[in-house]
Amino acid sequence: MPYINIKITKEGEVTAEQKAALIKGATQLLVDVLGKNPKSTVVVIDEVDMDNWGLGGESITVVRALAAEAKAKEAAEAEKAAKIKEKANLKAAKEEEKAAKAQAKAEAKAQKEAEKTKAREEAKAQKEAEKAAKAQAKAEAKAQKEAEKIAKKAAKSKKAE
């Protein structure tokens, strides 16, 4: 006659349905694995007070309290890490925004310098064009005077003939 003893801690309420499922499952396990007769298999469930069950030198009450404390500490650390990460993300976003503004400012300054350079070059080209036009006008005036001189000489020579 197979005998199965299941020991569980008394914490919360283990329902009659849960106990029935344990009995049926343990019985079926012996049938499936060892080929035992389910009619002769005995299953006993002992519920042990948590203060009467020890693990690692501590009662289950203490072990569970330590586990809950560790879990709360872990959650607090995770929350702290999340806040640090959020703060770092905000700082990074501000730095990116600052860099974008600086880049836009630099681009605007470069555009302005390019426009100033273009304006200076255009003004210089205009002055050179005006200077060339004056030189051409002067040359034309000189050529006109020379032509008039030659024409006067030619007219004098014609009269003298």
Short mmCIF file of C-alpha atoms in Angstrom, two decimals, residues 24-132:
data_model
loop_
_atom_site.label_atom_id
_atom_site.label_comp_id
_atom_site.label_asym_id
_atom_site.label_seq_id
_atom_site.Cartn_x
_atom_site.Cartn_y
_atom_site.Cartn_z
CA LYS A 24 -5.84 13.09 -7.19
CA GLY A 25 -2.60 14.31 -8.84
CA ALA A 26 -0.28 12.47 -6.39
CA THR A 27 -2.30 9.26 -6.74
CA GLN A 28 -2.23 9.47 -10.53
CA LEU A 29 1.54 10.10 -10.45
CA LEU A 30 2.11 6.78 -8.62
CA VAL A 31 -0.22 5.01 -11.09
CA ASP A 32 1.58 6.52 -14.13
CA VAL A 33 5.18 6.18 -12.90
CA LEU A 34 5.12 3.05 -10.71
CA GLY A 35 1.93 1.33 -11.90
CA LYS A 36 0.44 1.37 -8.37
CA ASN A 37 -3.20 0.63 -7.67
CA PRO A 38 -5.01 3.92 -7.01
CA LYS A 39 -7.48 2.13 -4.69
CA SER A 40 -4.72 1.23 -2.25
CA THR A 41 -2.76 4.53 -2.44
CA VAL A 42 -2.95 6.68 0.69
CA VAL A 43 -2.35 10.44 0.50
CA VAL A 44 -2.05 12.55 3.67
CA ILE A 45 -1.78 16.33 3.60
CA ASP A 46 -0.23 17.93 6.68
CA GLU A 47 -0.53 21.68 7.08
CA VAL A 48 2.34 22.90 9.24
CA ASP A 49 2.34 26.23 11.03
CA MET A 50 4.98 28.51 9.44
CA ASP A 51 6.70 28.99 12.80
CA ASN A 52 7.10 25.18 13.01
CA TRP A 53 8.85 24.84 9.64
CA GLY A 54 12.44 25.89 9.23
CA LEU A 55 14.61 26.60 6.20
CA GLY A 56 18.24 27.62 6.28
CA GLY A 57 18.19 27.97 10.05
CA GLU A 58 15.15 30.27 10.09
CA SER A 59 11.44 29.67 10.45
CA ILE A 60 9.37 30.09 7.29
CA THR A 61 7.78 33.15 8.94
CA VAL A 62 11.22 34.79 9.14
CA VAL A 63 12.26 33.55 5.68
CA ARG A 64 9.12 35.01 4.10
CA ALA A 65 9.55 38.30 6.00
CA LEU A 66 13.17 38.53 4.80
CA ALA A 67 12.08 37.73 1.26
CA ALA A 68 9.38 40.42 1.40
CA GLU A 69 11.90 42.89 2.81
CA ALA A 70 14.40 42.03 0.05
CA LYS A 71 11.68 42.38 -2.57
CA ALA A 72 10.67 45.79 -1.18
CA LYS A 73 14.33 46.87 -1.14
CA GLU A 74 14.76 45.67 -4.73
CA ALA A 75 11.63 47.56 -5.77
CA ALA A 76 12.92 50.73 -4.09
CA GLU A 77 16.28 50.36 -5.83
CA ALA A 78 14.55 49.77 -9.16
CA GLU A 79 12.44 52.89 -8.60
CA LYS A 80 15.57 54.87 -7.71
CA ALA A 81 17.33 53.56 -10.84
CA ALA A 82 14.31 54.50 -12.94
CA LYS A 83 14.38 58.04 -11.53
CA ILE A 84 18.11 58.33 -12.24
CA LYS A 85 17.54 57.05 -15.77
CA GLU A 86 14.68 59.50 -16.30
CA LYS A 87 16.84 62.36 -15.01
CA ALA A 88 19.67 61.30 -17.33
CA ASN A 89 17.25 61.12 -20.28
CA LEU A 90 15.96 64.62 -19.51
CA LYS A 91 19.51 65.92 -19.27
CA ALA A 92 20.41 64.24 -22.57
CA ALA A 93 17.34 65.75 -24.22
CA LYS A 94 18.30 69.21 -22.96
CA GLU A 95 21.86 68.72 -24.23
CA GLU A 96 20.54 67.62 -27.63
CA GLU A 97 18.26 70.67 -27.74
CA LYS A 98 21.16 72.92 -26.75
CA ALA A 99 23.38 71.37 -29.43
CA ALA A 100 20.64 71.79 -32.04
CA LYS A 101 20.27 75.47 -31.10
CA ALA A 102 24.03 75.96 -31.27
CA GLN A 103 24.15 74.29 -34.67
CA ALA A 104 21.28 76.43 -35.96
CA LYS A 105 23.02 79.54 -34.62
CA ALA A 106 26.30 78.52 -36.29
CA GLU A 107 24.50 77.84 -39.57
CA ALA A 108 22.75 81.24 -39.39
CA LYS A 109 26.07 82.93 -38.67
CA ALA A 110 27.72 81.12 -41.58
CA GLN A 111 24.82 82.14 -43.86
CA LYS A 112 25.14 85.75 -42.72
CA GLU A 113 28.91 85.70 -43.32
CA ALA A 114 28.34 84.20 -46.77
CA GLU A 115 25.84 86.96 -47.56
CA LYS A 116 28.28 89.64 -46.33
CA THR A 117 31.08 88.12 -48.41
CA LYS A 118 28.83 88.01 -51.46
CA ALA A 119 27.77 91.63 -50.89
CA ARG A 120 31.43 92.71 -50.55
CA GLU A 121 32.36 90.83 -53.72
CA GLU A 122 29.41 92.35 -55.59
CA ALA A 123 30.36 95.86 -54.36
CA LYS A 124 33.97 95.26 -55.37
CA ALA A 125 32.87 94.02 -58.79
CA GLN A 126 30.59 97.08 -59.14
CA LYS A 127 33.47 99.44 -58.28
CA GLU A 128 35.73 97.66 -60.75
CA ALA A 129 33.03 97.89 -63.40
CA GLU A 130 32.59 101.62 -62.68
CA LYS A 131 36.35 102.12 -62.78
CA ALA A 132 36.55 100.25 -66.08
#
